[in-house]
Amino acid sequence: MMLEKVRVIQYGCGKMGMVSLRYLYEKGAEIVGAIDANPALIGKDIGEVAGLGVKLKIPVRSDAEQVFNETDADVCIIMTKSLMTDTLDAFELAARHGVNAITTCEEAFYPWTTSPEITNRLDRLAKEHNCTLTGSGYQDVFWGNLITTLAGATHNIVRIEGKSSYNVEHYGIALAEVHGAGLSLAEFDEKIASNNDLPSFMRNSNEWLCSQFGWTIKSQDQKLVPMTHDTDLYSETLGKTIPAGHATGMSAVVTTVTHQGPVIVSECIGKVYAEGEKDCNDWVIQGEPETLVKISNPATVELTCATVVNRIPDLIKAAPGFYTTEKMPTASYRTYPLHFYLNK
Amino acid sequence: MMLEKVRVIQYGCGKMGMVSLRYLYEKGAEIVGAIDANPALIGKDIGEVAGLGVKLKIPVRSDAEQVFNETDADVCIIMTKSLMTDTLDAFELAARHGVNAITTCEEAFYPWTTSPEITNRLDRLAKEHNCTLTGSGYQDVFWGNLITTLAGATHNIVRIEGKSSYNVEHYGIALAEVHGAGLSLAEFDEKIASNNDLPSFMRNSNEWLCSQFGWTIKSQDQKLVPMTHDTDLYSETLGKTIPAGHATGMSAVVTTVTHQGPVIVSECIGKVYAEGEKDCNDWVIQGEPETLVKISNPATVELTCATVVNRIPDLIKAAPGFYTTEKMPTASYRTYPLHFYLNK
Ligand SMILES: NC(=O)c1ccc[n+]([C@@H]2O[C@H](COP(=O)([O-])OP(=O)(O)OC[C@H]3O[C@@H](n4cnc5c(N)ncnc54)[C@H](OP(=O)(O)O)[C@@H]3O)[C@@H](O)[C@H]2O)c1
C-alpha cells in the first residue's frame, strides 16, 4: 500500500530551498526537518519560509547533526553551495544516517572526475549505509535529458553545441561568487580565469552527457571569460553596484572531445542581467540529421526545484552509492503525491 | 557475449523504408528480408534501394509470408500505411512468427481507443507468441518524449499546447487530397470538415501523453480547419495553382480534457507551403513554471527513421504484447551497433 509519505529534510533554506519546501509540501511530502546556517532563517517556521500560509511547526535549525538524530528521514535535499567540498559535510551526515540525498550543488551533477576522491569516499559510505546520493537541478533536464531525448531521434551525432544563460540575481551569493560577479577584470583574471581548479558547471554536464552516451573523453578544455556591461549595474545579491567594465559574471565555454568522434561544446553564461536580458537555453545536435532546440526564457529557479522534487522517487529507487542521474530514467512529472510513485 | 546481430525484416521499402534500411545497415543490424508490393521495387537488391553502394544479396520481395517462413528474424519494421486496419496483416504475420514489430503507422502510436478491437487482438496474439508490437516514429520524440522530458522539470501542469507543421508538397497526391489542398472553403467544409471518422495523428499522440502522465480522459474534440494563403500558390503535387483564399491544406486541432485538470490542445498543420515557410514543432507547457520549446525546421524523415531504429533494443527488451512506447524508457541514441544494447 502506498500510504507512507516520503519524509524529507531540507538542508539549505535560501532562495532555492524556500521554493523546494513549497513544492515538497504541495507534492505531499512530509517535511521532517529544515537546516540552515543563516541567522535570519534560524528558528523560523518552514511554513513561513516557504510562504505556505500555514505553520508546519518545523523550525529552521542550525544543528544539522541533531536534526538527523531526532528524525527518521527518507530523503535530504541539499541546497547550500556549488562545490563538492562545500556539500561534503551535508552528504556525509545524510549518508551516515542512511538518508538518501539529492543536491543542486552543480559539481555533484557529475563529480567523478572533478572531485574523484570525495565522490568515491561518499560512494563507499552510501553503499555501507544502503542509501543513494546524487546531484540534479536545472542541468538534469536542460543540459542533460533534453539533449539525450533529442539524440534518441538522431542517427549519427558529430557535434553538440549548447548555450545557456541565467541571471545570477535569481540565486544566492554562492553562485554570484563563483561567477566572479563584481570583480575587476584583473581580479577576475587572478581569482577565476587562472583558477582552473574551479570546474565550470558545463564541464560536469558535458561529462554527464558523455557517460550517458557511452563516450570516453580524449580532451577537455575550459575557457572562462568575464562578461561586462557598459554602464554601472546594481546587484541585489552582491548588495553593491558593479562599475561599468567590471565583471558582471562570466561565460564558461567547455569543449569536450571524445575518442568516439563526437565533440561537445557548451557555453554557460551566468551574470547580473542588464534591463531586458533574458535566460536562454539553445542547443543544436549536428550530424544526421541536424536538430535545433530553443527554450525561450526558461524559469530556471522553478525548473531547478521542480526537477529535484520530481527526482525523489528515482533517488529512492536507485542503487545505493553516489549514483549520478545519467544512469537513472529521464526525470518525470509527478501528477500525484510523491509516495504514489514508490512501491512500498 | 553480445556478438549476435539483430536480425531485421524491413516491411515497406518506400521513402521511409529506404532510409530505415540504410540506418539499420549502418547500426550493424543484419537485414534478413525486405517486403514491398510496389512492382518498381520488387526484385531490387536492398543495397541498391538504400543507396549503400554495395549489394547485400537481399532482394525486395512481395511474398511476405514466405519471407517470414524462410528467415529467423528478431524484428520487423513496418513502414507501409497510416491506419491500424492497413497494418493489421503485417502485424499479424510478424506476431504469428514470434517476430517483434515496430511501425511508423501513426495510429499505432497509441491505438488503444481509436482501434481497440484490432489492438487487443494483436496484443493477445503477441503474448501468445512471446513477442512485442509497437508504434514509433517522429511523434515518439517530438510529440511525446520531448514533452514528458520538459514536464519532468515542471511542478504543476495546467495546460499543454503543441503545434506541428509539415509541407504536403513533400508527400504524394493522396495526402494532399485528404488535407483538402486546393479546395474552395465551401468544398472543404463539405468534404473534409464534416468527416469526423478519421482520427487525427494528434489524437493518438494526446492519448499517449495522458497515458504517460497517468491522466484519464474526460472529453476529446477534433476540429479540422482549412488553411489559406493571401496570394495564389502553385502546387507541384496537385499540378495546379491554388487560388488565394482557397484551402492550401488543413489544421487539425485536437483538444483533450482530463479528469485530473490538465488540458492538451495540439495542432497538426499539413499544407502547401508559401515561400519561406518551414516545418515547425513548438510546444508550451503552462503551469508552474511555463516552458516554451521550439524545434526549428526539424528533418522529419530522418528523425522518424532514426527513432524507429534506435527503438529496436527497447522493443526487444519490452514485455510481450502490444506495448506502446509511453511505457518504455525514453528513446536513446545508439553510438554502437544495436546488439550492444542487448544482454544476450
Ligand atoms: N543545479 C542547479 O540547477 C542550481 C540552480 C540554482 C542554484 N543552484 C545552487 O544551489 C545552491 C543554493 O542556491 P540558492 O540560490 O538557494 O543560495 P542561497 O540563497 O544563498 O541559499 C543557500 C542557503 O544555504 C545556507 N548554507 C550555506 N552553507 C551552509 C551550510 N554549510 N550549512 C547550513 N546552511 C548553509 C546559506 O546560509 P548563509 O547565507 O548563512 O551561508 C543560505 O541560507 C547554490 O550553490 C547554487 O549555485 C543550483
mmCIF file of N, CA and C in Angstrom, chain B residues 10 12-14 17-19 21-22 25 31-36 38-62:
data_model
loop_
_atom_site.group_PDB
_atom_site.id
_atom_site.type_symbol
_atom_site.label_atom_id
_atom_site.label_comp_id
_atom_site.label_asym_id
_atom_site.label_seq_id
_atom_site.Cartn_x
_atom_site.Cartn_y
_atom_site.Cartn_z
ATOM 1 N N GLN B 10 12.592 -5.690 -43.185
ATOM 2 C CA GLN B 10 12.040 -4.373 -43.491
ATOM 3 C C GLN B 10 10.768 -4.575 -44.327
ATOM 4 N N GLY B 12 7.995 -2.731 -46.188
ATOM 5 C CA GLY B 12 7.728 -1.399 -46.741
ATOM 6 C C GLY B 12 9.068 -0.741 -47.019
ATOM 7 N N CYS B 13 9.386 -0.576 -48.319
ATOM 8 C CA CYS B 13 10.714 -0.078 -48.701
ATOM 9 C C CYS B 13 10.600 1.209 -49.518
ATOM 10 N N GLY B 14 9.602 2.034 -49.195
ATOM 11 C CA GLY B 14 9.389 3.296 -49.911
ATOM 12 C C GLY B 14 10.286 4.398 -49.380
ATOM 13 N N GLY B 17 11.199 3.595 -45.837
ATOM 14 C CA GLY B 17 11.862 2.295 -45.782
ATOM 15 C C GLY B 17 13.301 2.352 -46.268
ATOM 16 N N MET B 18 13.548 3.130 -47.331
ATOM 17 C CA MET B 18 14.922 3.158 -47.854
ATOM 18 C C MET B 18 15.884 3.850 -46.906
ATOM 19 N N VAL B 19 15.380 4.824 -46.139
ATOM 20 C CA VAL B 19 16.236 5.456 -45.121
ATOM 21 C C VAL B 19 16.445 4.495 -43.954
ATOM 22 N N LEU B 21 16.425 1.265 -44.022
ATOM 23 C CA LEU B 21 17.367 0.211 -44.438
ATOM 24 C C LEU B 21 18.813 0.682 -44.265
ATOM 25 N N ARG B 22 19.080 1.909 -44.654
ATOM 26 C CA ARG B 22 20.454 2.415 -44.524
ATOM 27 C C ARG B 22 20.849 2.562 -43.049
ATOM 28 N N TYR B 25 21.549 -0.818 -41.572
ATOM 29 C CA TYR B 25 22.847 -1.315 -42.053
ATOM 30 C C TYR B 25 23.994 -0.629 -41.299
ATOM 31 N N ILE B 31 20.152 -7.377 -42.009
ATOM 32 C CA ILE B 31 18.867 -7.288 -42.707
ATOM 33 C C ILE B 31 18.629 -8.619 -43.403
ATOM 34 N N VAL B 32 17.614 -9.369 -42.938
ATOM 35 C CA VAL B 32 17.411 -10.730 -43.449
ATOM 36 C C VAL B 32 16.291 -10.822 -44.476
ATOM 37 N N GLY B 33 15.487 -9.755 -44.601
ATOM 38 C CA GLY B 33 14.412 -9.788 -45.579
ATOM 39 C C GLY B 33 13.851 -8.414 -45.827
ATOM 40 N N ALA B 34 13.246 -8.225 -47.011
ATOM 41 C CA ALA B 34 12.642 -6.940 -47.353
ATOM 42 C C ALA B 34 11.389 -7.198 -48.164
ATOM 43 N N ILE B 35 10.310 -6.505 -47.779
ATOM 44 C CA ILE B 35 8.996 -6.757 -48.388
ATOM 45 C C ILE B 35 8.423 -5.455 -48.928
ATOM 46 N N ASP B 36 7.884 -5.488 -50.134
ATOM 47 C CA ASP B 36 7.143 -4.344 -50.668
ATOM 48 C C ASP B 36 6.253 -4.840 -51.809
ATOM 49 N N ASN B 38 5.273 -2.766 -54.324
ATOM 50 C CA ASN B 38 5.499 -1.901 -55.485
ATOM 51 C C ASN B 38 6.335 -2.606 -56.552
ATOM 52 N N PRO B 39 5.761 -2.830 -57.747
ATOM 53 C CA PRO B 39 6.473 -3.550 -58.816
ATOM 54 C C PRO B 39 7.814 -2.899 -59.159
ATOM 55 N N ALA B 40 7.920 -1.607 -58.966
ATOM 56 C CA ALA B 40 9.174 -0.916 -59.282
ATOM 57 C C ALA B 40 10.287 -1.313 -58.315
ATOM 58 N N LEU B 41 9.926 -1.835 -57.146
ATOM 59 C CA LEU B 41 10.924 -2.204 -56.135
ATOM 60 C C LEU B 41 11.199 -3.700 -56.094
ATOM 61 N N ILE B 42 10.182 -4.496 -56.430
ATOM 62 C CA ILE B 42 10.301 -5.954 -56.298
ATOM 63 C C ILE B 42 11.483 -6.480 -57.107
ATOM 64 N N GLY B 43 12.320 -7.295 -56.445
ATOM 65 C CA GLY B 43 13.475 -7.880 -57.119
ATOM 66 C C GLY B 43 14.746 -7.071 -56.967
ATOM 67 N N LYS B 44 14.617 -5.812 -56.630
ATOM 68 C CA LYS B 44 15.803 -4.963 -56.454
ATOM 69 C C LYS B 44 16.567 -5.347 -55.188
ATOM 70 N N ASP B 45 17.883 -5.281 -55.258
ATOM 71 C CA ASP B 45 18.694 -5.545 -54.071
ATOM 72 C C ASP B 45 18.536 -4.372 -53.088
ATOM 73 N N ILE B 46 18.404 -4.686 -51.809
ATOM 74 C CA ILE B 46 18.163 -3.610 -50.840
ATOM 75 C C ILE B 46 19.361 -2.670 -50.705
ATOM 76 N N GLY B 47 20.545 -3.158 -51.028
ATOM 77 C CA GLY B 47 21.723 -2.294 -51.007
ATOM 78 C C GLY B 47 21.551 -1.158 -52.006
ATOM 79 N N GLU B 48 20.916 -1.505 -53.119
ATOM 80 C CA GLU B 48 20.625 -0.534 -54.170
ATOM 81 C C GLU B 48 19.495 0.407 -53.724
ATOM 82 N N VAL B 49 18.428 -0.182 -53.199
ATOM 83 C CA VAL B 49 17.281 0.604 -52.737
ATOM 84 C C VAL B 49 17.725 1.637 -51.701
ATOM 85 N N ALA B 50 18.624 1.213 -50.810
ATOM 86 C CA ALA B 50 19.045 2.092 -49.715
ATOM 87 C C ALA B 50 20.221 2.977 -50.110
ATOM 88 N N GLY B 51 20.724 2.784 -51.323
ATOM 89 C CA GLY B 51 21.852 3.594 -51.783
ATOM 90 C C GLY B 51 23.116 3.356 -50.983
ATOM 91 N N LEU B 52 23.389 2.096 -50.658
ATOM 92 C CA LEU B 52 24.551 1.780 -49.806
ATOM 93 C C LEU B 52 25.854 1.729 -50.587
ATOM 94 N N GLY B 53 25.739 1.563 -51.917
ATOM 95 C CA GLY B 53 26.967 1.416 -52.702
ATOM 96 C C GLY B 53 27.488 -0.015 -52.702
ATOM 97 N N VAL B 54 26.807 -0.898 -51.970
ATOM 98 C CA VAL B 54 27.139 -2.338 -52.025
ATOM 99 C C VAL B 54 25.849 -3.122 -52.161
ATOM 100 N N LYS B 55 25.931 -4.305 -52.759
ATOM 101 C CA LYS B 55 24.752 -5.173 -52.826
ATOM 102 C C LYS B 55 24.761 -6.077 -51.596
ATOM 103 N N LEU B 56 23.586 -6.316 -51.050
ATOM 104 C CA LEU B 56 23.512 -7.163 -49.857
ATOM 105 C C LEU B 56 22.939 -8.552 -50.177
ATOM 106 N N LYS B 57 22.642 -8.776 -51.445
ATOM 107 C CA LYS B 57 22.068 -10.063 -51.874
ATOM 108 C C LYS B 57 20.733 -10.363 -51.202
ATOM 109 N N ILE B 58 20.056 -9.345 -50.783
ATOM 110 C CA ILE B 58 18.695 -9.476 -50.248
ATOM 111 C C ILE B 58 17.784 -8.684 -51.180
ATOM 112 N N PRO B 59 16.935 -9.381 -51.962
ATOM 113 C CA PRO B 59 16.045 -8.653 -52.863
ATOM 114 C C PRO B 59 14.754 -8.259 -52.149
ATOM 115 N N VAL B 60 14.121 -7.197 -52.622
ATOM 116 C CA VAL B 60 12.785 -6.847 -52.151
ATOM 117 C C VAL B 60 11.818 -7.884 -52.712
ATOM 118 N N ARG B 61 10.977 -8.430 -51.834
ATOM 119 C CA ARG B 61 10.020 -9.471 -52.267
ATOM 120 C C ARG B 61 8.607 -9.073 -51.906
ATOM 121 N N SER B 62 7.648 -9.629 -52.667
ATOM 122 C CA SER B 62 6.244 -9.294 -52.391
ATOM 123 C C SER B 62 5.550 -10.402 -51.602
#
